[in-house]
Every structure is written in C-alpha cells, then in structure tokens.
GROMACS .gro file of C-alpha atoms in nm:
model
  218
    1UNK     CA    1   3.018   0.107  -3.224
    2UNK     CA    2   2.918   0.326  -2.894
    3UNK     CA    3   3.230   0.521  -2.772
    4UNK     CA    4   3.163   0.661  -2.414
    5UNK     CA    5   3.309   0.981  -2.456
    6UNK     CA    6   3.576   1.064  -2.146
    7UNK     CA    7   3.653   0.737  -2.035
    8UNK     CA    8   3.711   0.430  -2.206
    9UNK     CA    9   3.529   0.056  -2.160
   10UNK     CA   10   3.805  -0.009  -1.893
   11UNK     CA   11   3.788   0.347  -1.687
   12UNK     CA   12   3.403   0.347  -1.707
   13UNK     CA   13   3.371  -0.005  -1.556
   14UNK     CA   14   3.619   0.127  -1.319
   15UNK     CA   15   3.375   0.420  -1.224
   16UNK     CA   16   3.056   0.208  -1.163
   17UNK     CA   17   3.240  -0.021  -0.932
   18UNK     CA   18   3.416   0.274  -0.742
   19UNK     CA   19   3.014   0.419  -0.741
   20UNK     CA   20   2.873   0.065  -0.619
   21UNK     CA   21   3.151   0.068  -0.359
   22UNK     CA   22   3.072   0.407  -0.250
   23UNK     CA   23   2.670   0.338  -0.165
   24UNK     CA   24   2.695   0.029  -0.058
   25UNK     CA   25   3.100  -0.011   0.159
   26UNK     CA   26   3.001  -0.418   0.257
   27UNK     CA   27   3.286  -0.539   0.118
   28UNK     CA   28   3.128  -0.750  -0.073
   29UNK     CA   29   3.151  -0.829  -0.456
   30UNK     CA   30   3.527  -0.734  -0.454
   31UNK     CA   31   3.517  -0.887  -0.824
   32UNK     CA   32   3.234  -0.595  -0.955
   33UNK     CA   33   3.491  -0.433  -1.198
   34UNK     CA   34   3.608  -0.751  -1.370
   35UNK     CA   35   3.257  -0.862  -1.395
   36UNK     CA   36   3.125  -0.489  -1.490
   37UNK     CA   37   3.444  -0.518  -1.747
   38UNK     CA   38   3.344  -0.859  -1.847
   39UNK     CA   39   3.006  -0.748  -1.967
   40UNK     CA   40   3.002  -0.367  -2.080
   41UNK     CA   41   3.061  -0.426  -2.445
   42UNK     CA   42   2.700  -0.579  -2.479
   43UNK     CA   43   2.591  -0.299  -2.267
   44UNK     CA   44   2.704  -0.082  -2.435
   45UNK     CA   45   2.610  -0.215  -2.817
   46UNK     CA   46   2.245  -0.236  -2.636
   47UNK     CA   47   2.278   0.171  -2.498
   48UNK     CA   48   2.385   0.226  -2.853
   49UNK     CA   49   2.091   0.070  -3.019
   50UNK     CA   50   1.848   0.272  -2.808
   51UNK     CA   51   2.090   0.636  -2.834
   52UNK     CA   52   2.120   0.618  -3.191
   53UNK     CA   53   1.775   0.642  -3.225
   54UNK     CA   54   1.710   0.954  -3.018
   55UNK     CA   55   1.738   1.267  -3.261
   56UNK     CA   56   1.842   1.497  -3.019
   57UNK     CA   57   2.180   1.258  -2.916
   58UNK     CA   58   2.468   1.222  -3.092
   59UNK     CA   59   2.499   0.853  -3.271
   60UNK     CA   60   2.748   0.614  -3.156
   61UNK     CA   61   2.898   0.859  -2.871
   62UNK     CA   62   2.794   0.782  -2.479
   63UNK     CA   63   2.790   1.056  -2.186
   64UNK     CA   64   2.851   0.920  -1.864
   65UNK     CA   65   2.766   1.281  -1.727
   66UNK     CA   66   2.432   1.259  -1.932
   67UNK     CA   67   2.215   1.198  -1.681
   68UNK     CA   68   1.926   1.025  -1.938
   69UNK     CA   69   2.184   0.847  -2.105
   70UNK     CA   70   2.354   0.730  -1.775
   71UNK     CA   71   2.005   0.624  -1.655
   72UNK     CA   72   1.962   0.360  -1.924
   73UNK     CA   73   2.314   0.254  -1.893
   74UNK     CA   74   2.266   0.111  -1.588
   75UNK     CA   75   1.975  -0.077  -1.651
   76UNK     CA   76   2.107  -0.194  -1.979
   77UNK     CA   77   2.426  -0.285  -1.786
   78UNK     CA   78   2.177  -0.448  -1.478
   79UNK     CA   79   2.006  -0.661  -1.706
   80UNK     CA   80   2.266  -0.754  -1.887
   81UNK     CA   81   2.501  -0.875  -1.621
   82UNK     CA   82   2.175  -1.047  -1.466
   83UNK     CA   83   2.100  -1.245  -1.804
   84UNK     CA   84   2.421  -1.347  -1.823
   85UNK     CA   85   2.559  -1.434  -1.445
   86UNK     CA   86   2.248  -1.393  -1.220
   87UNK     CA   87   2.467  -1.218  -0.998
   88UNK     CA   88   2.155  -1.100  -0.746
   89UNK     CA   89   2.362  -0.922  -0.544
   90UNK     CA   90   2.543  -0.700  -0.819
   91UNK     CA   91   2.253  -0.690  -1.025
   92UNK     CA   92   2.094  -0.525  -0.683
   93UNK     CA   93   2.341  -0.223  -0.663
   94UNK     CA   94   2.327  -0.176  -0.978
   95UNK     CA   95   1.973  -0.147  -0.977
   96UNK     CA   96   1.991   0.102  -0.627
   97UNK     CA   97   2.229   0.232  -0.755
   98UNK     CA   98   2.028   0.373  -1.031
   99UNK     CA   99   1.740   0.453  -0.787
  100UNK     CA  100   1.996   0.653  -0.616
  101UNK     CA  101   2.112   0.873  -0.868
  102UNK     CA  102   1.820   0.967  -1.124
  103UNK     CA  103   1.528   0.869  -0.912
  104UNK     CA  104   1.390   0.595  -1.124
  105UNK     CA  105   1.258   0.245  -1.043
  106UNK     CA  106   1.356   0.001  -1.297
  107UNK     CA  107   1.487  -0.342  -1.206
  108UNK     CA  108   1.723  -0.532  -1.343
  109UNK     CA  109   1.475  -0.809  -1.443
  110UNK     CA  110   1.231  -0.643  -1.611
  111UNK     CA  111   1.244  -0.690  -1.994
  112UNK     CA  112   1.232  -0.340  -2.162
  113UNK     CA  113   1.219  -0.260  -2.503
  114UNK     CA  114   1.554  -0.164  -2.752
  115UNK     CA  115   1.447   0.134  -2.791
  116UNK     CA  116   1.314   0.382  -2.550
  117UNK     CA  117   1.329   0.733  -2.393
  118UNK     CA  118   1.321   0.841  -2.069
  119UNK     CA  119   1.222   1.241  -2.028
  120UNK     CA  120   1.283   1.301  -1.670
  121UNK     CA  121   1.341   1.009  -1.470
  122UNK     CA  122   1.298   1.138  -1.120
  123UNK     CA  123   0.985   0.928  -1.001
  124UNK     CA  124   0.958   0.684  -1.274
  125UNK     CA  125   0.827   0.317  -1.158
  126UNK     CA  126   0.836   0.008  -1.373
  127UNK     CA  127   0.611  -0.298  -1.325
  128UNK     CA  128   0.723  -0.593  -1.430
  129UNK     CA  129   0.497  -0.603  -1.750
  130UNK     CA  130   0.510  -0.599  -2.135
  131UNK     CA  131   0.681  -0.295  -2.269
  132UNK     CA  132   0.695  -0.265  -2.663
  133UNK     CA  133   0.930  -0.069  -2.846
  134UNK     CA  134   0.980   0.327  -2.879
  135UNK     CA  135   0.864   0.341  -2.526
  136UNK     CA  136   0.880   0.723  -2.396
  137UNK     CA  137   0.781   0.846  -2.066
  138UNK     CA  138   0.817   1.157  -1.880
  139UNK     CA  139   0.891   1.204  -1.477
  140UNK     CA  140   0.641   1.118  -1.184
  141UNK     CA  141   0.518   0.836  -1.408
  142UNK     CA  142   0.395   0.433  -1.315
  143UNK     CA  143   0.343   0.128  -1.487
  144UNK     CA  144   0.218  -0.108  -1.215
  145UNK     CA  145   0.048  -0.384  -1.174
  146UNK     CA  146  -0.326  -0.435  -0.985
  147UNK     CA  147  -0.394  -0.756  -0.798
  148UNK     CA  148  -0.101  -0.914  -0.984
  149UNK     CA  149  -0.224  -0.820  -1.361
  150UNK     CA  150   0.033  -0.651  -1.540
  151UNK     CA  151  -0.030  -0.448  -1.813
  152UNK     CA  152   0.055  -0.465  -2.190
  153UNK     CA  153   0.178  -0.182  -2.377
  154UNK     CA  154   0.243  -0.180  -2.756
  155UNK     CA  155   0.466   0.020  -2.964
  156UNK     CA  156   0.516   0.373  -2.942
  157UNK     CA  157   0.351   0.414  -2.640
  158UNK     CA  158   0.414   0.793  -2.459
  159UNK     CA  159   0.367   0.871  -2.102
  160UNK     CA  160   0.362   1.224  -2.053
  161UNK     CA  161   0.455   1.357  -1.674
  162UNK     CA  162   0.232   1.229  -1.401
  163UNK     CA  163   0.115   0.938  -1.584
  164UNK     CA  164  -0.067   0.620  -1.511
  165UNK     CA  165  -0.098   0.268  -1.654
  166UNK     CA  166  -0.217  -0.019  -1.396
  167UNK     CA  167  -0.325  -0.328  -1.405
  168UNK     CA  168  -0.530  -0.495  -1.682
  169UNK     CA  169  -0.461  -0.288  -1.963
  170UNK     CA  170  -0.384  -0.367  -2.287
  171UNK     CA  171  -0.228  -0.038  -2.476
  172UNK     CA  172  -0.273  -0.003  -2.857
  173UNK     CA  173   0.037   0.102  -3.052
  174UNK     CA  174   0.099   0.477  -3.051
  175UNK     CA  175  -0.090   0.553  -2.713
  176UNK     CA  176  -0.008   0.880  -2.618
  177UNK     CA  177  -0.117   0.928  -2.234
  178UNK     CA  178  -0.174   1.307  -2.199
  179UNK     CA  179  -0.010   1.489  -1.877
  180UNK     CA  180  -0.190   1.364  -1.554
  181UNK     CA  181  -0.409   1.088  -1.728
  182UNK     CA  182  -0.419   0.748  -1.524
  183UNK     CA  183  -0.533   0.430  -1.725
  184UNK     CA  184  -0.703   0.177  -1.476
  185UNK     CA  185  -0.775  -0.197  -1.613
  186UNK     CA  186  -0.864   0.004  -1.931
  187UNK     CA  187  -0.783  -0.107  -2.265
  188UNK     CA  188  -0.662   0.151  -2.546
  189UNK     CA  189  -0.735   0.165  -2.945
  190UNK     CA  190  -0.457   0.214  -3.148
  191UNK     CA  191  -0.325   0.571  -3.260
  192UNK     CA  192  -0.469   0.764  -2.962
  193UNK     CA  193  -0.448   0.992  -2.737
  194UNK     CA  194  -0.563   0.988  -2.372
  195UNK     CA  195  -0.717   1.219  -2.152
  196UNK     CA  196  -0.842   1.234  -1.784
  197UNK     CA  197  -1.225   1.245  -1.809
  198UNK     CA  198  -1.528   1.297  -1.535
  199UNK     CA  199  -1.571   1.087  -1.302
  200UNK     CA  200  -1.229   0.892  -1.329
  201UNK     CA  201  -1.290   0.754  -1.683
  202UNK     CA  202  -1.092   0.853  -1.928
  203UNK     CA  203  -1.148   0.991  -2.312
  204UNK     CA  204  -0.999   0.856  -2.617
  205UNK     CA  205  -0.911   1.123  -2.905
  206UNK     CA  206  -0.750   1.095  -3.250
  207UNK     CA  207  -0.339   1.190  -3.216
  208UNK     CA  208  -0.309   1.463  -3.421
  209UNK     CA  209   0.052   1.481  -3.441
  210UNK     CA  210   0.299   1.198  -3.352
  211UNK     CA  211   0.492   1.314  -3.093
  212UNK     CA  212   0.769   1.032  -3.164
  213UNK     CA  213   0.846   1.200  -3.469
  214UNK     CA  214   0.997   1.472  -3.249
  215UNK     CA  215   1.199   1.214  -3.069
  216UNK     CA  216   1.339   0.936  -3.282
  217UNK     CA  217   1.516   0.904  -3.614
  218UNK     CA  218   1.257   0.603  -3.725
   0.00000   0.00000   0.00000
C-alpha cells in the first residue's frame, strides 16, 4: 500500500484543504478535509498504481514535496472525489489548484490512463479525449481538440517537450512524438516515431529504441 512519506492519510488531507483554503478564502466547502479524508485512500491506491511503475520512484512510498508525484495526486484525488460525490465546486479547486502549483491543465473529468508520466508539467494541456495507458509527456505540451474532434491515443504514447496532438487523430501504440512535432487530424502507425516535416506535414520513422523502457518497470 502507498505510504506518503512525512505526513500521514489524515495530515495530508489536512494540507490540501489548508492549500484549497489558502487560493481560494470563500468560505466555502468548510467540509473539504472530511471529504478529502473520506476519499484519499482510493487516491492514493490509484497514485500508487501509476508510481510503482516509474523506475526512477521508489514503490509504495508518496512525496508530497515531489512536485511530479504531487501533480498526479491531485488529479487522481480530483477525479476521484468527482466520480464519487460530483462535488463541482471541490473538484474545481482541486483542479486550480493544480494549475496553480505545477502549471498543468488537467481536469478533474477527464479520464486518464493508470499509468502515466508527466516530465515537466509546466504548460501541459489535456483535452478531454482518449488517453491509453503508459502515457508520457514532457512540458509545453497539448492534446486538444479541433472543431470538437478529440483525438485518440493508444498505448505508450510519448510526447516529448513542445508537443502537439489535435483534433482527428488516431495515435498507434508506441507513438513517440519527437521534440517540437505537432500532429494535426493526422493518424499514426504503430511503433513510430514522429518528426516535424516541410511544409507542416509530418514524417513517420521506425523507433529505434523504446524510450518507455527507460521509464517504467513493465
């Protein structure tokens, strides 16, 4: 089981609702750390599902001063709160809250995968779309979605910094989107990586390493 290392379940729900209370002083959800309390444990076994597979993180053990790890925390703790209460306005703080601190976009209703990575997170947006599993991406980085088309990205998929995927797109397994490359309405084979071509298409080549290897204990 996850143990968030300084503070237990109790002190770290504790700490998010001191946080939430801190950004946003409304006065409002005076009840945020019995419901944050209510629902960490399946946060938590969720964080732990996605930290244990990172090779370069300690199993089972939780940072709260990790800034990565405290990143998916509080969407894992978003979402999960959301699925279970629908508590908009919580769910909302949570979810600016996490803007706030690491820079990243990620709502609480968006469905991502068990497992994932997140590099850098400053300037990461997520569309509401289809995210499969072993998801990695790197700062400055957007999945969006064009003229209400979301895209549809399969397993293993790697966004390196600067990154693009919009719209129409459906992503083989084991993309790998090279630094800068933006994928427009474009659909991917599997195994392959990406690069910015002329004339804003892009070129497919075979991956010759997998870069997930590097990252995850799979």
């Amino acid at each position: 089981m996850l143990k968030p290392l300084h503070l237990s379940r109790t002190e770290l729900a504790a700490y998010v609702a001191r946080q939430l209370a801190m950004f946003y002083p409304d006065g409002l959800d005076t009840d945020a750390p019995t419901v944050l309390a209510a629902h960490m444990d399946a946060a938590l076994a969720r964080l732990g599902r996605c930290i244990n597979e990172v090779r370069w993180w300690t199993p089972d053990e939780f940072d709260h001063l990790h800034s990565t790890q405290y990143t998916l925390f509080l969407y894992y703790l978003a979402n999960t709160v959301w699925k279970a209460t629908g508590n908009r306005s919580l769910c909302s703080k949570l979810f600016g809250l996490n803007k706030a601190l690491n820079g990243i976009d990620l709502f609480y209703e968006i469905d991502m995968p068990e497992v994932m990575f997140i590099g850098h997170s400053v300037g990461i947006v997520f569309a509401k779309a289809t995210y499969g599993n072993y998801l990695v991406v790197y700062q400055n980085s957007t999945v969006g979605k064009n003229h209400g088309v979301a895209p549809v990205l399969g397993e293993g998929v790697v966004m390196y910094a600067g990154t693009a995927i919009i719209g129409g797109c459906q992503v083989g397994d084991g993309t790998v989107l090279a630094q800068g490359t933006s994928l427009v309405n474009t659909d991917t084979p599997r195994h392959c990586t990406v690069y910015p071509g002329q004339s804003g298409q892009v070129v497919f080549k075979p991956t010759r390493r997998d870069p997930l290897q590097d990252i995850f204990r799979r």
